[in-house]
Amino acid sequence: MSLVPDLAGRVALVTGASRGIGRSIALALGEAGADVAVNYRSRADDAQAVAAAIRALGRRSVALGADVSGAEAVARLVAATEEALGPIDVLVNNAGMALRRGLEELSEADFDRTIAVNLKSAFLCTQAVWPGMRARRWGRIVNISSGAARAAGVVGAHYNASKAGMEGLTRGYAAHLAKDGIAVNAVAPSQIETEMTAAHRAEMAARIPVGRLGTGEEVAQAVLMVIGNAYMTGTTVQVNGGLHFN
Ligand code: NAP
């Protein structure tokens, strides 16, 4: 058994893959042999560059713009992916936002937008792909959670709630789809070097037991691991430099 999954002939969709963790995951899936749809919300040029890098590996890849917090946009995204590359075998729900808010300034609009972008998006994308995966008796869904699902973190209560919800969603879909050859897992990073953590990088580095922030590649490695392991489902893998152990 190969320890790196062989994804040749598989089609993957990664949401929020124009930069950061999603970009690293999309590239790693391409390296493992998959054809990859690179979703973005606003940064078309960055997403096109990621798709070009995957094509340079000899895979097929397209960059597709869609705000995954809305049902119509997700339906268009999934249809465009399938038209360009074929049925989706691997879905990585990575798109997310982290509005840093204290309790005094946290508004209803902040809460609703965070839940829509971080949690509802995963529900919408998963609902769109699981019937096809079930018909083909194979699928992998990986939800990018956060250490904030279980620990407090610095972003705020709205973000904690969205990521805790992501892990509940993971368990719910895993339980219903295990018998159909579909594994659903979460990967929960903390303090990865991306634009999301740029504002508090120095403040955080000193608090992380391994002494530095993590990389997108280290998160992608955990994503590939759960995709390659058919006996893991419904679980969350932490990638956090020893920040917390729950
Ligand atoms: P990032 O650098 O801010 O990148 C966010 C990505 O998500 C971008 O590609 C962005 O696309 C996309 N995106 C945002 N809203 C979207 C929407 N509504 N529809 C489609 N795409 C959208 O973030 P990151 O640090 O890589 O984080 C990726 C995931 O990991 C998020 O779910 C985040 O919560 C989670 N996470 C990150 C950390 C960390 O330390 N960085 C820790 C824990 C969890 P555009 O650029 O095109 O707008």
Coordinates of C-alpha atoms and ligand atoms in Angstrom, one line a residue:
M1 CA 0.0 0.0 0.0
S2 CA 1.4 3.4 -1.0
L3 CA 1.5 5.9 1.8
V4 CA 0.8 8.8 -0.6
P5 CA -2.7 8.3 -2.2
D6 CA -2.7 7.7 -5.9
L7 CA -5.3 10.1 -7.2
A8 CA -4.7 9.6 -10.9
G9 CA -8.0 9.8 -12.7
R10 CA -9.7 11.4 -9.8
V11 CA -11.3 14.9 -9.9
A12 CA -11.0 17.2 -7.0
L13 CA -12.6 20.5 -6.1
V14 CA -10.9 22.8 -3.6
T15 CA -12.8 25.8 -2.4
G16 CA -10.8 29.0 -1.6
A17 CA -7.7 27.7 -3.4
S18 CA -6.4 31.0 -4.9
R19 CA -4.0 31.4 -2.0
G20 CA -3.1 30.2 1.5
I21 CA -3.9 26.7 2.7
G22 CA -6.3 26.0 -0.2
R23 CA -3.6 26.7 -2.7
S24 CA -1.2 24.3 -0.9
I25 CA -4.0 21.6 -0.9
A26 CA -4.8 22.1 -4.6
L27 CA -1.1 21.7 -5.5
A28 CA -0.7 18.7 -3.3
L29 CA -3.7 17.0 -4.9
G30 CA -2.3 17.7 -8.3
E31 CA 1.0 16.2 -7.2
A32 CA -0.9 13.1 -6.1
G33 CA -2.3 12.8 -9.6
A34 CA -5.7 14.4 -9.3
D35 CA -7.3 16.9 -11.8
V36 CA -8.2 19.9 -9.8
A37 CA -10.8 22.7 -9.9
V38 CA -9.4 25.8 -8.1
N39 CA -12.2 27.8 -6.7
Y40 CA -11.7 31.5 -5.7
R41 CA -14.0 34.3 -4.7
S42 CA -12.2 37.5 -5.9
R43 CA -8.6 36.8 -6.9
A44 CA -8.9 35.4 -10.4
D45 CA -5.2 35.9 -11.3
D46 CA -3.9 34.1 -8.3
A47 CA -6.3 31.2 -8.9
Q48 CA -5.3 31.0 -12.6
A49 CA -1.7 30.8 -11.5
V50 CA -2.5 27.9 -9.2
A51 CA -4.3 26.1 -12.0
A52 CA -1.4 26.7 -14.4
A53 CA 1.0 25.2 -11.8
I54 CA -1.2 22.1 -11.6
R55 CA -1.4 21.8 -15.4
A56 CA 2.4 22.1 -15.5
L57 CA 2.4 18.9 -13.4
G58 CA 0.6 17.2 -16.3
R59 CA -2.9 17.3 -14.8
R60 CA -6.0 19.1 -15.9
S61 CA -7.0 22.1 -13.9
V62 CA -9.3 25.1 -14.1
A63 CA -9.8 28.2 -12.0
L64 CA -13.5 28.8 -11.2
G65 CA -14.9 31.9 -9.5
A66 CA -17.8 31.5 -7.1
D67 CA -18.8 32.8 -3.7
V68 CA -19.5 29.4 -2.0
S69 CA -21.7 30.9 0.6
G70 CA -24.7 31.0 -1.8
A71 CA -26.6 28.0 -3.2
E72 CA -26.9 29.2 -6.8
A73 CA -23.2 30.0 -7.0
V74 CA -22.3 26.6 -5.6
A75 CA -24.6 24.9 -8.1
R76 CA -22.9 26.8 -11.0
L77 CA -19.4 25.9 -9.5
V78 CA -20.1 22.2 -9.3
A79 CA -21.7 22.1 -12.8
A80 CA -18.7 24.0 -14.2
T81 CA -16.2 21.7 -12.5
E82 CA -18.0 18.6 -13.8
E83 CA -18.2 20.1 -17.3
A84 CA -14.5 20.9 -17.4
L85 CA -13.1 17.9 -15.5
G86 CA -15.8 15.3 -14.9
P87 CA -17.6 14.0 -11.8
I88 CA -16.1 15.2 -8.4
D89 CA -14.4 12.5 -6.4
V90 CA -12.7 14.7 -3.8
L91 CA -14.1 17.8 -2.2
V92 CA -12.1 20.0 0.1
N93 CA -14.2 22.6 1.9
N94 CA -11.5 25.1 2.6
A95 CA -12.9 28.6 1.8
G96 CA -13.2 30.6 5.0
M97 CA -12.9 34.0 6.6
A98 CA -11.7 35.2 10.0
L99 CA -13.2 38.5 11.0
R100 CA -11.4 39.4 14.2
R101 CA -14.1 40.8 16.6
G102 CA -14.4 41.4 20.3
L103 CA -17.7 40.7 21.9
E104 CA -18.6 44.4 22.1
E105 CA -18.2 45.0 18.3
L106 CA -19.5 41.6 17.0
S107 CA -22.6 42.3 14.9
E108 CA -25.4 40.1 13.6
A109 CA -24.1 40.7 10.1
D110 CA -20.6 39.5 11.1
F111 CA -22.1 36.4 12.7
D112 CA -24.3 35.6 9.7
R113 CA -21.6 36.2 7.1
T114 CA -19.1 34.1 9.0
I115 CA -21.5 31.2 9.4
A116 CA -22.5 31.4 5.7
V117 CA -18.9 31.5 4.4
N118 CA -17.3 29.0 6.8
L119 CA -20.1 26.5 7.5
K120 CA -23.0 26.8 5.1
S121 CA -20.6 26.7 2.2
A122 CA -19.5 23.2 3.3
F123 CA -23.1 22.1 3.6
L124 CA -24.0 23.4 0.1
C125 CA -20.9 21.9 -1.6
T126 CA -21.3 18.6 0.2
Q127 CA -25.0 18.3 -0.7
A128 CA -24.1 19.0 -4.3
V129 CA -21.5 16.2 -4.6
W130 CA -22.4 13.3 -2.3
P131 CA -25.1 11.8 -4.5
G132 CA -22.6 11.4 -7.4
M133 CA -20.0 10.0 -5.1
R134 CA -22.5 7.5 -3.7
A135 CA -23.5 6.4 -7.2
R136 CA -19.8 5.7 -7.9
R137 CA -19.3 4.1 -4.5
W138 CA -16.2 6.3 -3.8
G139 CA -15.7 9.8 -2.4
R140 CA -13.5 11.8 -0.1
I141 CA -14.7 15.0 1.7
V142 CA -12.3 17.0 3.8
N143 CA -13.5 20.0 5.8
I144 CA -10.9 22.5 6.9
S145 CA -11.9 23.3 10.5
S146 CA -9.7 25.1 13.0
G147 CA -8.2 24.7 16.5
A148 CA -10.9 27.4 17.2
A149 CA -13.6 24.7 17.0
R150 CA -12.4 23.4 20.4
A151 CA -10.2 26.1 21.8
A152 CA -10.9 29.8 22.2
G153 CA -8.4 31.4 19.8
V154 CA -8.1 35.1 18.9
V155 CA -10.8 35.6 16.2
G156 CA -14.0 35.5 18.1
A157 CA -17.1 33.6 19.2
H158 CA -18.7 33.7 15.7
Y159 CA -15.6 32.0 14.3
N160 CA -15.5 29.4 17.1
A161 CA -19.2 28.6 16.3
S162 CA -18.6 28.3 12.6
K163 CA -15.7 25.9 13.0
A164 CA -17.4 23.8 15.7
G165 CA -20.3 23.5 13.3
M166 CA -17.9 22.3 10.6
E167 CA -16.9 19.4 12.9
G168 CA -20.5 18.5 13.6
L169 CA -21.2 18.5 9.9
T170 CA -18.2 16.2 9.4
R171 CA -19.5 13.6 11.9
G172 CA -23.1 13.8 10.5
Y173 CA -22.1 13.2 6.9
A174 CA -19.5 10.6 7.8
A175 CA -22.1 8.6 9.7
H176 CA -24.6 8.6 6.8
L177 CA -22.1 8.0 4.0
A178 CA -19.6 5.5 5.5
K179 CA -21.4 2.5 4.0
D180 CA -21.3 4.1 0.5
G181 CA -17.5 4.3 0.3
I182 CA -17.4 8.0 1.1
A183 CA -15.1 9.2 3.9
V184 CA -15.7 12.6 5.5
N185 CA -13.0 14.0 7.8
A186 CA -11.9 17.4 9.1
V187 CA -8.4 18.8 9.4
A188 CA -8.1 21.5 12.0
P189 CA -5.1 23.8 11.6
S190 CA -4.0 26.5 14.0
Q191 CA -1.7 29.4 13.2
I192 CA -0.6 28.7 9.6
E193 CA 1.4 31.3 7.7
T194 CA -1.2 32.8 5.4
E195 CA -2.8 36.3 4.9
M196 CA -5.3 35.2 7.5
T197 CA -2.7 35.2 10.3
A198 CA -0.5 38.1 9.0
A199 CA -1.8 40.6 11.6
H200 CA -0.9 38.5 14.7
R201 CA 1.9 36.3 13.4
A202 CA 4.6 37.7 15.7
E203 CA 2.3 37.7 18.7
M204 CA 1.4 34.1 18.1
A205 CA 4.8 32.6 17.2
A206 CA 6.1 32.9 20.7
R207 CA 3.1 31.0 22.1
I208 CA 3.4 28.0 19.8
P209 CA 5.3 25.1 21.4
V210 CA 7.3 24.2 18.2
G211 CA 8.4 27.8 18.1
R212 CA 6.9 28.9 14.7
L213 CA 3.8 29.0 12.6
G214 CA 2.8 26.1 10.4
T215 CA 2.9 26.0 6.6
G216 CA 0.1 25.3 4.1
E217 CA 2.1 22.3 3.0
E218 CA 1.9 20.8 6.5
V219 CA -1.9 21.2 6.4
A220 CA -2.0 19.7 2.9
Q221 CA 0.0 16.7 4.1
A222 CA -2.7 15.9 6.7
V223 CA -5.4 16.4 4.0
L224 CA -3.7 13.8 1.7
M225 CA -3.3 11.5 4.7
V226 CA -7.0 11.3 5.4
I227 CA -7.9 11.1 1.7
G228 CA -5.5 8.0 1.5
N229 CA -6.9 6.3 4.5
A230 CA -10.3 4.6 3.9
Y231 CA -10.6 3.5 7.5
M232 CA -10.6 7.0 8.9
T233 CA -14.0 8.8 8.8
G234 CA -15.8 11.3 11.0
T235 CA -12.6 12.4 12.7
T236 CA -10.7 15.6 13.1
V237 CA -6.9 15.7 12.6
Q238 CA -5.2 18.6 14.4
V239 CA -2.2 20.4 12.8
N240 CA -1.2 23.0 15.4
G241 CA 2.4 22.8 16.5
G242 CA 1.4 21.6 20.0
L243 CA -0.8 24.6 20.8
H244 CA -3.5 22.4 22.2
F245 CA -4.2 18.7 22.4
N246 CA -8.0 18.3 22.6
Ligands
NAP1 P1 -6.7 33.0 3.4 O1 -5.3 33.1 3.2 O2 -7.4 34.2 3.9 O3 -7.4 32.5 2.1 C1 -8.8 32.4 2.0 C2 -9.2 31.7 0.8 O4 -10.6 31.5 0.8 C3 -9.0 32.6 -0.5 O5 -8.6 31.7 -1.5 C4 -10.3 33.2 -0.7 O6 -10.5 33.5 -2.1 C5 -11.2 32.1 -0.3 N1 -12.6 32.6 0.1 C6 -12.9 33.4 1.1 N2 -14.2 33.6 1.1 C7 -14.7 32.9 0.1 C8 -16.0 32.7 -0.5 N3 -17.1 33.3 0.1 N4 -16.2 31.9 -1.5 C9 -15.1 31.3 -2.1 N5 -13.9 31.5 -1.7 C10 -13.7 32.3 -0.6 O7 -7.1 31.9 4.5 P2 -6.3 30.6 4.9 O8 -5.5 31.0 6.1 O9 -5.6 29.9 3.8 O10 -7.5 29.7 5.5 C11 -8.1 28.7 4.7 C12 -9.0 27.9 5.6 O11 -8.3 27.4 6.8 C13 -10.2 28.7 6.2 O12 -11.3 27.9 6.3 C14 -9.7 29.1 7.6 O13 -10.7 29.4 8.5 C15 -8.9 27.8 8.0 N6 -7.9 28.0 9.0 C16 -6.8 28.8 8.8 C17 -5.9 28.9 9.8 C18 -4.6 29.7 9.7 O14 -3.9 29.8 10.6 N7 -4.4 30.4 8.5 C19 -6.1 28.3 11.1 C20 -7.3 27.6 11.2 C21 -8.1 27.4 10.2 P3 -10.1 35.0 -2.8 O15 -8.7 35.3 -2.3 O16 -10.2 34.8 -4.2 O17 -11.1 36.0 -2.3

